PDB file of N, CA, C and O in Angstrom:
ATOM      1  N   MET A   1     -68.847  19.192  62.195  1.00  0.00           N
ATOM      2  CA  MET A   1     -68.437  20.091  61.146  1.00  0.00           C
ATOM      3  C   MET A   1     -67.394  21.043  61.730  1.00  0.00           C
ATOM      4  O   MET A   1     -67.589  21.605  62.785  1.00  0.00           O
ATOM      5  N   LYS A   2     -66.279  21.179  60.990  1.00  0.00           N
ATOM      6  CA  LYS A   2     -65.224  22.090  61.426  1.00  0.00           C
ATOM      7  C   LYS A   2     -64.774  22.932  60.244  1.00  0.00           C
ATOM      8  O   LYS A   2     -64.677  22.456  59.123  1.00  0.00           O
ATOM      9  N   ILE A   3     -64.483  24.191  60.526  1.00  0.00           N
ATOM     10  CA  ILE A   3     -63.982  25.094  59.490  1.00  0.00           C
ATOM     11  C   ILE A   3     -62.551  25.497  59.855  1.00  0.00           C
ATOM     12  O   ILE A   3     -62.255  25.731  61.029  1.00  0.00           O
ATOM     13  N   LYS A   4     -61.689  25.514  58.846  1.00  0.00           N
ATOM     14  CA  LYS A   4     -60.273  25.808  59.091  1.00  0.00           C
ATOM     15  C   LYS A   4     -59.798  26.834  58.056  1.00  0.00           C
ATOM     16  O   LYS A   4     -59.883  26.598  56.853  1.00  0.00           O
ATOM     17  N   GLN A   5     -59.309  27.957  58.544  1.00  0.00           N
ATOM     18  CA  GLN A   5     -58.728  28.978  57.668  1.00  0.00           C
ATOM     19  C   GLN A   5     -57.311  28.523  57.323  1.00  0.00           C
ATOM     20  O   GLN A   5     -56.474  28.364  58.212  1.00  0.00           O
ATOM     21  N   ILE A   6     -57.041  28.283  56.052  1.00  0.00           N
ATOM     22  CA  ILE A   6     -55.735  27.794  55.621  1.00  0.00           C
ATOM     23  C   ILE A   6     -54.787  28.961  55.348  1.00  0.00           C
ATOM     24  O   ILE A   6     -53.621  28.929  55.733  1.00  0.00           O
ATOM     25  N   ALA A   7     -55.294  29.951  54.656  1.00  0.00           N
ATOM     26  CA  ALA A   7     -54.527  31.155  54.319  1.00  0.00           C
ATOM     27  C   ALA A   7     -55.553  32.227  53.964  1.00  0.00           C
ATOM     28  O   ALA A   7     -56.753  31.974  54.011  1.00  0.00           O
ATOM     29  N   SER A   8     -55.075  33.378  53.585  1.00  0.00           N
ATOM     30  CA  SER A   8     -55.983  34.447  53.206  1.00  0.00           C
ATOM     31  C   SER A   8     -56.869  33.988  52.047  1.00  0.00           C
ATOM     32  O   SER A   8     -56.371  33.535  51.014  1.00  0.00           O
ATOM     33  N   ASN A   9     -58.181  34.064  52.243  1.00  0.00           N
ATOM     34  CA  ASN A   9     -59.176  33.670  51.244  1.00  0.00           C
ATOM     35  C   ASN A   9     -59.137  32.199  50.860  1.00  0.00           C
ATOM     36  O   ASN A   9     -59.608  31.808  49.790  1.00  0.00           O
ATOM     37  N   MET A  10     -58.590  31.354  51.739  1.00  0.00           N
ATOM     38  CA  MET A  10     -58.548  29.903  51.527  1.00  0.00           C
ATOM     39  C   MET A  10     -59.052  29.213  52.788  1.00  0.00           C
ATOM     40  O   MET A  10     -58.458  29.371  53.861  1.00  0.00           O
ATOM     41  N   THR A  11     -60.149  28.457  52.643  1.00  0.00           N
ATOM     42  CA  THR A  11     -60.794  27.831  53.793  1.00  0.00           C
ATOM     43  C   THR A  11     -61.136  26.384  53.473  1.00  0.00           C
ATOM     44  O   THR A  11     -61.482  26.058  52.339  1.00  0.00           O
ATOM     45  N   GLU A  12     -61.050  25.535  54.489  1.00  0.00           N
ATOM     46  CA  GLU A  12     -61.425  24.137  54.348  1.00  0.00           C
ATOM     47  C   GLU A  12     -62.544  23.839  55.336  1.00  0.00           C
ATOM     48  O   GLU A  12     -62.432  24.165  56.519  1.00  0.00           O
ATOM     49  N   LEU A  13     -63.607  23.243  54.855  1.00  0.00           N
ATOM     50  CA  LEU A  13     -64.749  22.879  55.678  1.00  0.00           C
ATOM     51  C   LEU A  13     -64.797  21.364  55.771  1.00  0.00           C
ATOM     52  O   LEU A  13     -64.944  20.680  54.755  1.00  0.00           O
ATOM     53  N   ASP A  14     -64.629  20.831  56.980  1.00  0.00           N
ATOM     54  CA  ASP A  14     -64.679  19.382  57.199  1.00  0.00           C
ATOM     55  C   ASP A  14     -66.106  19.017  57.581  1.00  0.00           C
ATOM     56  O   ASP A  14     -66.591  19.389  58.643  1.00  0.00           O
ATOM     57  N   LEU A  15     -66.767  18.278  56.693  1.00  0.00           N
ATOM     58  CA  LEU A  15     -68.146  17.877  56.915  1.00  0.00           C
ATOM     59  C   LEU A  15     -68.260  16.491  57.540  1.00  0.00           C
ATOM     60  O   LEU A  15     -69.351  16.005  57.755  1.00  0.00           O
ATOM     61  N   GLY A  16     -67.133  15.855  57.788  1.00  0.00           N
ATOM     62  CA  GLY A  16     -67.146  14.503  58.312  1.00  0.00           C
ATOM     63  C   GLY A  16     -67.072  13.476  57.193  1.00  0.00           C
ATOM     64  O   GLY A  16     -66.262  12.571  57.228  1.00  0.00           O
ATOM     65  N   PHE A  17     -67.893  13.636  56.167  1.00  0.00           N
ATOM     66  CA  PHE A  17     -67.884  12.717  55.029  1.00  0.00           C
ATOM     67  C   PHE A  17     -67.059  13.264  53.859  1.00  0.00           C
ATOM     68  O   PHE A  17     -66.789  12.556  52.899  1.00  0.00           O
ATOM     69  N   ALA A  18     -66.654  14.509  53.940  1.00  0.00           N
ATOM     70  CA  ALA A  18     -65.833  15.138  52.903  1.00  0.00           C
ATOM     71  C   ALA A  18     -65.231  16.413  53.467  1.00  0.00           C
ATOM     72  O   ALA A  18     -65.769  17.015  54.396  1.00  0.00           O
ATOM     73  N   GLN A  19     -64.102  16.803  52.890  1.00  0.00           N
ATOM     74  CA  GLN A  19     -63.497  18.090  53.205  1.00  0.00           C
ATOM     75  C   GLN A  19     -63.644  18.945  51.950  1.00  0.00           C
ATOM     76  O   GLN A  19     -63.176  18.556  50.874  1.00  0.00           O
ATOM     77  N   VAL A  20     -64.311  20.067  52.083  1.00  0.00           N
ATOM     78  CA  VAL A  20     -64.571  20.938  50.941  1.00  0.00           C
ATOM     79  C   VAL A  20     -63.672  22.159  51.048  1.00  0.00           C
ATOM     80  O   VAL A  20     -63.620  22.815  52.090  1.00  0.00           O
ATOM     81  N   PHE A  21     -62.972  22.448  49.963  1.00  0.00           N
ATOM     82  CA  PHE A  21     -62.059  23.582  49.919  1.00  0.00           C
ATOM     83  C   PHE A  21     -62.731  24.768  49.258  1.00  0.00           C
ATOM     84  O   PHE A  21     -63.326  24.637  48.185  1.00  0.00           O
ATOM     85  N   PHE A  22     -62.633  25.918  49.887  1.00  0.00           N
ATOM     86  CA  PHE A  22     -63.204  27.163  49.377  1.00  0.00           C
ATOM     87  C   PHE A  22     -62.095  28.134  49.020  1.00  0.00           C
ATOM     88  O   PHE A  22     -61.147  28.313  49.792  1.00  0.00           O
ATOM     89  N   SER A  23     -62.224  28.765  47.865  1.00  0.00           N
ATOM     90  CA  SER A  23     -61.401  29.903  47.510  1.00  0.00           C
ATOM     91  C   SER A  23     -62.336  31.094  47.586  1.00  0.00           C
ATOM     92  O   SER A  23     -63.384  31.106  46.924  1.00  0.00           O
ATOM     93  N   TYR A  24     -61.987  32.061  48.391  1.00  0.00           N
ATOM     94  CA  TYR A  24     -62.896  33.157  48.719  1.00  0.00           C
ATOM     95  C   TYR A  24     -64.149  32.528  49.322  1.00  0.00           C
ATOM     96  O   TYR A  24     -64.052  31.819  50.300  1.00  0.00           O
ATOM     97  N   GLU A  25     -65.308  32.703  48.731  1.00  0.00           N
ATOM     98  CA  GLU A  25     -66.543  32.128  49.283  1.00  0.00           C
ATOM     99  C   GLU A  25     -67.096  31.004  48.407  1.00  0.00           C
ATOM    100  O   GLU A  25     -68.233  30.589  48.584  1.00  0.00           O
ATOM    101  N   THR A  26     -66.283  30.498  47.494  1.00  0.00           N
ATOM    102  CA  THR A  26     -66.752  29.512  46.525  1.00  0.00           C
ATOM    103  C   THR A  26     -66.128  28.144  46.781  1.00  0.00           C
ATOM    104  O   THR A  26     -64.906  28.016  46.841  1.00  0.00           O
ATOM    105  N   PRO A  27     -66.950  27.093  46.902  1.00  0.00           N
ATOM    106  CA  PRO A  27     -66.408  25.739  47.031  1.00  0.00           C
ATOM    107  C   PRO A  27     -65.860  25.304  45.668  1.00  0.00           C
ATOM    108  O   PRO A  27     -66.577  25.345  44.669  1.00  0.00           O
ATOM    109  N   VAL A  28     -64.593  24.915  45.616  1.00  0.00           N
ATOM    110  CA  VAL A  28     -63.971  24.635  44.321  1.00  0.00           C
ATOM    111  C   VAL A  28     -63.257  23.289  44.245  1.00  0.00           C
ATOM    112  O   VAL A  28     -62.838  22.870  43.167  1.00  0.00           O
ATOM    113  N   ALA A  29     -63.115  22.598  45.365  1.00  0.00           N
ATOM    114  CA  ALA A  29     -62.448  21.295  45.369  1.00  0.00           C
ATOM    115  C   ALA A  29     -62.869  20.546  46.629  1.00  0.00           C
ATOM    116  O   ALA A  29     -63.433  21.139  47.557  1.00  0.00           O
ATOM    117  N   ALA A  30     -62.593  19.236  46.642  1.00  0.00           N
ATOM    118  CA  ALA A  30     -62.962  18.447  47.819  1.00  0.00           C
ATOM    119  C   ALA A  30     -62.137  17.170  47.902  1.00  0.00           C
ATOM    120  O   ALA A  30     -61.649  16.650  46.890  1.00  0.00           O
ATOM    121  N   ARG A  31     -61.996  16.686  49.122  1.00  0.00           N
ATOM    122  CA  ARG A  31     -61.424  15.369  49.398  1.00  0.00           C
ATOM    123  C   ARG A  31     -62.589  14.520  49.895  1.00  0.00           C
ATOM    124  O   ARG A  31     -63.219  14.844  50.897  1.00  0.00           O
ATOM    125  N   LEU A  32     -62.887  13.449  49.185  1.00  0.00           N
ATOM    126  CA  LEU A  32     -64.020  12.606  49.521  1.00  0.00           C
ATOM    127  C   LEU A  32     -63.643  11.551  50.558  1.00  0.00           C
ATOM    128  O   LEU A  32     -62.463  11.372  50.870  1.00  0.00           O
ATOM    129  N   THR A  33     -64.627  10.861  51.069  1.00  0.00           N
ATOM    130  CA  THR A  33     -64.423   9.868  52.128  1.00  0.00           C
ATOM    131  C   THR A  33     -63.363   8.836  51.765  1.00  0.00           C
ATOM    132  O   THR A  33     -62.563   8.438  52.602  1.00  0.00           O
ATOM    133  N   ASP A  34     -63.344   8.415  50.500  1.00  0.00           N
ATOM    134  CA  ASP A  34     -62.379   7.392  50.074  1.00  0.00           C
ATOM    135  C   ASP A  34     -60.982   7.960  49.830  1.00  0.00           C
ATOM    136  O   ASP A  34     -60.079   7.252  49.403  1.00  0.00           O
ATOM    137  N   GLY A  35     -60.803   9.258  50.084  1.00  0.00           N
ATOM    138  CA  GLY A  35     -59.500   9.892  49.914  1.00  0.00           C
ATOM    139  C   GLY A  35     -59.279  10.497  48.540  1.00  0.00           C
ATOM    140  O   GLY A  35     -58.281  11.176  48.313  1.00  0.00           O
ATOM    141  N   SER A  36     -60.187  10.245  47.619  1.00  0.00           N
ATOM    142  CA  SER A  36     -60.026  10.807  46.276  1.00  0.00           C
ATOM    143  C   SER A  36     -60.266  12.313  46.301  1.00  0.00           C
ATOM    144  O   SER A  36     -60.989  12.833  47.153  1.00  0.00           O
ATOM    145  N   LEU A  37     -59.652  12.989  45.350  1.00  0.00           N
ATOM    146  CA  LEU A  37     -59.756  14.442  45.256  1.00  0.00           C
ATOM    147  C   LEU A  37     -60.516  14.821  43.996  1.00  0.00           C
ATOM    148  O   LEU A  37     -60.358  14.188  42.945  1.00  0.00           O
ATOM    149  N   VAL A  38     -61.342  15.848  44.120  1.00  0.00           N
ATOM    150  CA  VAL A  38     -62.059  16.390  42.966  1.00  0.00           C
ATOM    151  C   VAL A  38     -61.843  17.895  42.924  1.00  0.00           C
ATOM    152  O   VAL A  38     -61.644  18.525  43.955  1.00  0.00           O
ATOM    153  N   ARG A  39     -61.873  18.436  41.719  1.00  0.00           N
ATOM    154  CA  ARG A  39     -61.746  19.884  41.536  1.00  0.00           C
ATOM    155  C   ARG A  39     -62.770  20.322  40.508  1.00  0.00           C
ATOM    156  O   ARG A  39     -63.190  19.536  39.665  1.00  0.00           O
ATOM    157  N   THR A  40     -63.176  21.554  40.591  1.00  0.00           N
ATOM    158  CA  THR A  40     -64.196  22.070  39.692  1.00  0.00           C
ATOM    159  C   THR A  40     -63.667  22.231  38.265  1.00  0.00           C
ATOM    160  O   THR A  40     -62.503  22.573  38.069  1.00  0.00           O
ATOM    161  N   ALA A  41     -64.553  22.004  37.308  1.00  0.00           N
ATOM    162  CA  ALA A  41     -64.233  22.247  35.904  1.00  0.00           C
ATOM    163  C   ALA A  41     -64.483  23.716  35.549  1.00  0.00           C
ATOM    164  O   ALA A  41     -64.004  24.203  34.532  1.00  0.00           O
ATOM    165  N   GLU A  42     -65.202  24.397  36.430  1.00  0.00           N
ATOM    166  CA  GLU A  42     -65.520  25.819  36.221  1.00  0.00           C
ATOM    167  C   GLU A  42     -64.226  26.637  36.257  1.00  0.00           C
ATOM    168  O   GLU A  42     -63.362  26.408  37.097  1.00  0.00           O
ATOM    169  N   ARG A  43     -64.115  27.602  35.349  1.00  0.00           N
ATOM    170  CA  ARG A  43     -62.944  28.469  35.328  1.00  0.00           C
ATOM    171  C   ARG A  43     -63.256  29.741  36.109  1.00  0.00           C
ATOM    172  O   ARG A  43     -64.181  30.472  35.766  1.00  0.00           O
ATOM    173  N   TYR A  44     -62.486  29.966  37.156  1.00  0.00           N
ATOM    174  CA  TYR A  44     -62.620  31.176  37.953  1.00  0.00           C
ATOM    175  C   TYR A  44     -61.381  32.035  37.704  1.00  0.00           C
ATOM    176  O   TYR A  44     -60.752  31.909  36.671  1.00  0.00           O
ATOM    177  N   SER A  45     -60.991  32.819  38.651  1.00  0.00           N
ATOM    178  CA  SER A  45     -59.845  33.712  38.465  1.00  0.00           C
ATOM    179  C   SER A  45     -58.516  32.950  38.525  1.00  0.00           C
ATOM    180  O   SER A  45     -58.454  31.808  38.974  1.00  0.00           O
ATOM    181  N   VAL A  46     -57.463  33.618  38.078  1.00  0.00           N
ATOM    182  CA  VAL A  46     -56.112  33.061  38.162  1.00  0.00           C
ATOM    183  C   VAL A  46     -55.780  32.766  39.623  1.00  0.00           C
ATOM    184  O   VAL A  46     -55.193  31.730  39.945  1.00  0.00           O
ATOM    185  N   THR A  47     -56.192  33.647  40.518  1.00  0.00           N
ATOM    186  CA  THR A  47     -55.908  33.459  41.946  1.00  0.00           C
ATOM    187  C   THR A  47     -56.618  32.223  42.483  1.00  0.00           C
ATOM    188  O   THR A  47     -56.025  31.432  43.222  1.00  0.00           O
ATOM    189  N   THR A  48     -57.861  32.015  42.112  1.00  0.00           N
ATOM    190  CA  THR A  48     -58.581  30.824  42.572  1.00  0.00           C
ATOM    191  C   THR A  48     -57.916  29.565  42.043  1.00  0.00           C
ATOM    192  O   THR A  48     -57.776  28.579  42.768  1.00  0.00           O
ATOM    193  N   THR A  49     -57.469  29.575  40.809  1.00  0.00           N
ATOM    194  CA  THR A  49     -56.748  28.423  40.252  1.00  0.00           C
ATOM    195  C   THR A  49     -55.482  28.154  41.061  1.00  0.00           C
ATOM    196  O   THR A  49     -55.171  26.999  41.374  1.00  0.00           O
ATOM    197  N   LYS A  50     -54.771  29.202  41.438  1.00  0.00           N
ATOM    198  CA  LYS A  50     -53.573  29.039  42.278  1.00  0.00           C
ATOM    199  C   LYS A  50     -53.952  28.457  43.639  1.00  0.00           C
ATOM    200  O   LYS A  50     -53.251  27.595  44.175  1.00  0.00           O
ATOM    201  N   HIS A  51     -55.058  28.929  44.211  1.00  0.00           N
ATOM    202  CA  HIS A  51     -55.521  28.401  45.505  1.00  0.00           C
ATOM    203  C   HIS A  51     -55.807  26.901  45.399  1.00  0.00           C
ATOM    204  O   HIS A  51     -55.402  26.130  46.273  1.00  0.00           O
ATOM    205  N   ILE A  52     -56.516  26.508  44.350  1.00  0.00           N
ATOM    206  CA  ILE A  52     -56.846  25.086  44.164  1.00  0.00           C
ATOM    207  C   ILE A  52     -55.565  24.268  44.049  1.00  0.00           C
ATOM    208  O   ILE A  52     -55.412  23.243  44.725  1.00  0.00           O
ATOM    209  N   ASN A  53     -54.642  24.703  43.209  1.00  0.00           N
ATOM    210  CA  ASN A  53     -53.389  23.969  43.015  1.00  0.00           C
ATOM    211  C   ASN A  53     -52.585  23.872  44.304  1.00  0.00           C
ATOM    212  O   ASN A  53     -51.989  22.827  44.593  1.00  0.00           O
ATOM    213  N   LYS A  54     -52.589  24.935  45.084  1.00  0.00           N
ATOM    214  CA  LYS A  54     -51.869  24.914  46.360  1.00  0.00           C
ATOM    215  C   LYS A  54     -52.520  23.898  47.309  1.00  0.00           C
ATOM    216  O   LYS A  54     -51.833  23.118  47.963  1.00  0.00           O
ATOM    217  N   TRP A  55     -53.846  23.894  47.392  1.00  0.00           N
ATOM    218  CA  TRP A  55     -54.548  22.974  48.278  1.00  0.00           C
ATOM    219  C   TRP A  55     -54.340  21.524  47.845  1.00  0.00           C
ATOM    220  O   TRP A  55     -54.151  20.646  48.680  1.00  0.00           O
ATOM    221  N   LEU A  56     -54.344  21.274  46.537  1.00  0.00           N
ATOM    222  CA  LEU A  56     -54.143  19.911  46.031  1.00  0.00           C
ATOM    223  C   LEU A  56     -52.698  19.443  46.227  1.00  0.00           C
ATOM    224  O   LEU A  56     -52.438  18.243  46.252  1.00  0.00           O
ATOM    225  N   ASP A  57     -51.780  20.378  46.367  1.00  0.00           N
ATOM    226  CA  ASP A  57     -50.375  20.077  46.675  1.00  0.00           C
ATOM    227  C   ASP A  57     -49.776  19.030  45.737  1.00  0.00           C
ATOM    228  O   ASP A  57     -49.123  18.087  46.170  1.00  0.00           O
ATOM    229  N   GLY A  58     -50.037  19.184  44.430  1.00  0.00           N
ATOM    230  CA  GLY A  58     -49.445  18.288  43.442  1.00  0.00           C
ATOM    231  C   GLY A  58     -50.154  16.959  43.266  1.00  0.00           C
ATOM    232  O   GLY A  58     -49.752  16.146  42.426  1.00  0.00           O
ATOM    233  N   CYS A  59     -51.194  16.695  44.031  1.00  0.00           N
ATOM    234  CA  CYS A  59     -51.932  15.432  43.917  1.00  0.00           C
ATOM    235  C   CYS A  59     -52.895  15.479  42.733  1.00  0.00           C
ATOM    236  O   CYS A  59     -53.409  16.535  42.387  1.00  0.00           O
ATOM    237  N   GLU A  60     -53.124  14.324  42.132  1.00  0.00           N
ATOM    238  CA  GLU A  60     -54.072  14.210  41.033  1.00  0.00           C
ATOM    239  C   GLU A  60     -55.492  14.377  41.554  1.00  0.00           C
ATOM    240  O   GLU A  60     -55.819  13.875  42.634  1.00  0.00           O
ATOM    241  N   ALA A  61     -56.315  15.073  40.793  1.00  0.00           N
ATOM    242  CA  ALA A  61     -57.715  15.269  41.167  1.00  0.00           C
ATOM    243  C   ALA A  61     -58.586  15.088  39.934  1.00  0.00           C
ATOM    244  O   ALA A  61     -58.221  15.527  38.836  1.00  0.00           O
ATOM    245  N   LEU A  62     -59.713  14.457  40.123  1.00  0.00           N
ATOM    246  CA  LEU A  62     -60.695  14.298  39.065  1.00  0.00           C
ATOM    247  C   LEU A  62     -61.398  15.638  38.856  1.00  0.00           C
ATOM    248  O   LEU A  62     -61.820  16.270  39.834  1.00  0.00           O
ATOM    249  N   THR A  63     -61.509  16.084  37.623  1.00  0.00           N
ATOM    250  CA  THR A  63     -62.203  17.325  37.324  1.00  0.00           C
ATOM    251  C   THR A  63     -63.687  17.018  37.158  1.00  0.00           C
ATOM    252  O   THR A  63     -64.059  16.142  36.380  1.00  0.00           O
ATOM    253  N   VAL A  64     -64.514  17.709  37.940  1.00  0.00           N
ATOM    254  CA  VAL A  64     -65.961  17.483  37.931  1.00  0.00           C
ATOM    255  C   VAL A  64     -66.682  18.817  37.751  1.00  0.00           C
ATOM    256  O   VAL A  64     -66.092  19.879  37.937  1.00  0.00           O
ATOM    257  N   SER A  65     -67.953  18.750  37.427  1.00  0.00           N
ATOM    258  CA  SER A  65     -68.732  19.984  37.274  1.00  0.00           C
ATOM    259  C   SER A  65     -68.859  20.693  38.622  1.00  0.00           C
ATOM    260  O   SER A  65     -68.777  20.061  39.682  1.00  0.00           O
ATOM    261  N   GLN A  66     -69.090  21.987  38.568  1.00  0.00           N
ATOM    262  CA  GLN A  66     -69.285  22.762  39.798  1.00  0.00           C
ATOM    263  C   GLN A  66     -70.480  22.211  40.574  1.00  0.00           C
ATOM    264  O   GLN A  66     -70.483  22.197  41.799  1.00  0.00           O
ATOM    265  N   ASP A  67     -71.487  21.717  39.874  1.00  0.00           N
ATOM    266  CA  ASP A  67     -72.664  21.129  40.528  1.00  0.00           C
ATOM    267  C   ASP A  67     -72.289  19.975  41.450  1.00  0.00           C
ATOM    268  O   ASP A  67     -72.894  19.792  42.499  1.00  0.00           O
ATOM    269  N   ARG A  68     -71.310  19.186  41.053  1.00  0.00           N
ATOM    270  CA  ARG A  68     -70.868  18.049  41.879  1.00  0.00           C
ATOM    271  C   ARG A  68     -70.287  18.534  43.206  1.00  0.00           C
ATOM    272  O   ARG A  68     -70.514  17.945  44.247  1.00  0.00           O
ATOM    273  N   ILE A  69     -69.535  19.608  43.159  1.00  0.00           N
ATOM    274  CA  ILE A  69     -68.944  20.152  44.380  1.00  0.00           C
ATOM    275  C   ILE A  69     -70.032  20.810  45.225  1.00  0.00           C
ATOM    276  O   ILE A  69     -70.094  20.602  46.440  1.00  0.00           O
ATOM    277  N   ASP A  70     -70.899  21.573  44.584  1.00  0.00           N
ATOM    278  CA  ASP A  70     -72.005  22.205  45.306  1.00  0.00           C
ATOM    279  C   ASP A  70     -72.880  21.157  45.980  1.00  0.00           C
ATOM    280  O   ASP A  70     -73.406  21.383  47.074  1.00  0.00           O
ATOM    281  N   CYS A  71     -73.018  20.019  45.356  1.00  0.00           N
ATOM    282  CA  CYS A  71     -73.850  18.936  45.872  1.00  0.00           C
ATOM    283  C   CYS A  71     -73.395  18.486  47.264  1.00  0.00           C
ATOM    284  O   CYS A  71     -74.212  18.109  48.099  1.00  0.00           O
ATOM    285  N   LEU A  72     -72.110  18.548  47.514  1.00  0.00           N
ATOM    286  CA  LEU A  72     -71.585  18.142  48.824  1.00  0.00           C
ATOM    287  C   LEU A  72     -72.122  19.022  49.947  1.00  0.00           C
ATOM    288  O   LEU A  72     -72.145  18.617  51.099  1.00  0.00           O
ATOM    289  N   LEU A  73     -72.561  20.223  49.590  1.00  0.00           N
ATOM    290  CA  LEU A  73     -73.017  21.180  50.592  1.00  0.00           C
ATOM    291  C   LEU A  73     -74.536  21.248  50.702  1.00  0.00           C
ATOM    292  O   LEU A  73     -75.071  22.089  51.406  1.00  0.00           O
ATOM    293  N   THR A  74     -75.228  20.342  50.014  1.00  0.00           N
ATOM    294  CA  THR A  74     -76.689  20.317  50.058  1.00  0.00           C
ATOM    295  C   THR A  74     -77.158  18.985  50.625  1.00  0.00           C
ATOM    296  O   THR A  74     -76.375  18.059  50.785  1.00  0.00           O
ATOM    297  N   SER A  75     -78.430  18.891  50.875  1.00  0.00           N
ATOM    298  CA  SER A  75     -78.956  17.613  51.364  1.00  0.00           C
ATOM    299  C   SER A  75     -78.893  16.591  50.239  1.00  0.00           C
ATOM    300  O   SER A  75     -78.990  16.929  49.068  1.00  0.00           O
ATOM    301  N   THR A  76     -78.736  15.349  50.601  1.00  0.00           N
ATOM    302  CA  THR A  76     -78.598  14.290  49.599  1.00  0.00           C
ATOM    303  C   THR A  76     -79.787  14.203  48.670  1.00  0.00           C
ATOM    304  O   THR A  76     -79.626  13.841  47.517  1.00  0.00           O
ATOM    305  N   SER A  77     -80.945  14.542  49.131  1.00  0.00           N
ATOM    306  CA  SER A  77     -82.129  14.453  48.275  1.00  0.00           C
ATOM    307  C   SER A  77     -82.057  15.431  47.099  1.00  0.00           C
ATOM    308  O   SER A  77     -82.709  15.230  46.084  1.00  0.00           O
ATOM    309  N   GLU A  78     -81.259  16.476  47.227  1.00  0.00           N
ATOM    310  CA  GLU A  78     -81.131  17.456  46.147  1.00  0.00           C
ATOM    311  C   GLU A  78     -80.025  17.087  45.159  1.00  0.00           C
ATOM    312  O   GLU A  78     -79.884  17.719  44.130  1.00  0.00           O
ATOM    313  N   CYS A  79     -79.234  16.082  45.476  1.00  0.00           N
ATOM    314  CA  CYS A  79     -78.083  15.724  44.661  1.00  0.00           C
ATOM    315  C   CYS A  79     -78.442  14.704  43.598  1.00  0.00           C
ATOM    316  O   CYS A  79     -79.358  13.909  43.752  1.00  0.00           O
ATOM    317  N   ASP A  80     -77.662  14.701  42.546  1.00  0.00           N
ATOM    318  CA  ASP A  80     -77.778  13.701  41.497  1.00  0.00           C
ATOM    319  C   ASP A  80     -77.455  12.341  42.112  1.00  0.00           C
ATOM    320  O   ASP A  80     -76.404  12.162  42.720  1.00  0.00           O
ATOM    321  N   PRO A  81     -78.328  11.345  41.959  1.00  0.00           N
ATOM    322  CA  PRO A  81     -78.079  10.047  42.566  1.00  0.00           C
ATOM    323  C   PRO A  81     -76.840   9.343  42.029  1.00  0.00           C
ATOM    324  O   PRO A  81     -76.309   8.441  42.658  1.00  0.00           O
ATOM    325  N   ASP A  82     -76.348   9.766  40.864  1.00  0.00           N
ATOM    326  CA  ASP A  82     -75.153   9.148  40.291  1.00  0.00           C
ATOM    327  C   ASP A  82     -73.867   9.824  40.740  1.00  0.00           C
ATOM    328  O   ASP A  82     -72.807   9.542  40.217  1.00  0.00           O
ATOM    329  N   TYR A  83     -73.956  10.722  41.705  1.00  0.00           N
ATOM    330  CA  TYR A  83     -72.761  11.474  42.128  1.00  0.00           C
ATOM    331  C   TYR A  83     -71.609  10.555  42.480  1.00  0.00           C
ATOM    332  O   TYR A  83     -70.504  10.717  42.019  1.00  0.00           O
ATOM    333  N   SER A  84     -71.859   9.549  43.323  1.00  0.00           N
ATOM    334  CA  SER A  84     -70.775   8.692  43.792  1.00  0.00           C
ATOM    335  C   SER A  84     -70.142   7.923  42.635  1.00  0.00           C
ATOM    336  O   SER A  84     -68.955   7.653  42.655  1.00  0.00           O
ATOM    337  N   GLU A  85     -70.916   7.608  41.613  1.00  0.00           N
ATOM    338  CA  GLU A  85     -70.365   6.915  40.465  1.00  0.00           C
ATOM    339  C   GLU A  85     -69.477   7.826  39.635  1.00  0.00           C
ATOM    340  O   GLU A  85     -68.488   7.403  39.073  1.00  0.00           O
ATOM    341  N   ALA A  86     -69.844   9.108  39.565  1.00  0.00           N
ATOM    342  CA  ALA A  86     -69.067  10.058  38.765  1.00  0.00           C
ATOM    343  C   ALA A  86     -67.797  10.481  39.480  1.00  0.00           C
ATOM    344  O   ALA A  86     -66.825  10.848  38.868  1.00  0.00           O
ATOM    345  N   ALA A  87     -67.819  10.469  40.784  1.00  0.00           N
ATOM    346  CA  ALA A  87     -66.651  10.899  41.540  1.00  0.00           C
ATOM    347  C   ALA A  87     -65.814   9.703  41.856  1.00  0.00           C
ATOM    348  O   ALA A  87     -64.694   9.703  42.123  1.00  0.00           O
TER     349      ALA A  87
END
């Protein structure tokens, strides 16, 4: 596991199986093992939206529920078993 400060209030956590992007202290997007990108459907501040867009760098991302992103940071037993199908 590695943590990387990208910019002020922008952090990327490499879990090995996914890279999770945080705006402030909230996980809001991720790059999955297969290279696909996901972003939260939750609406946060204008600044967080700018952070997400900057991190995605113009790439297409599937919009998923905040629970899907939070799931990446919990043990698999706590996650919805259909996560991989939805992402």
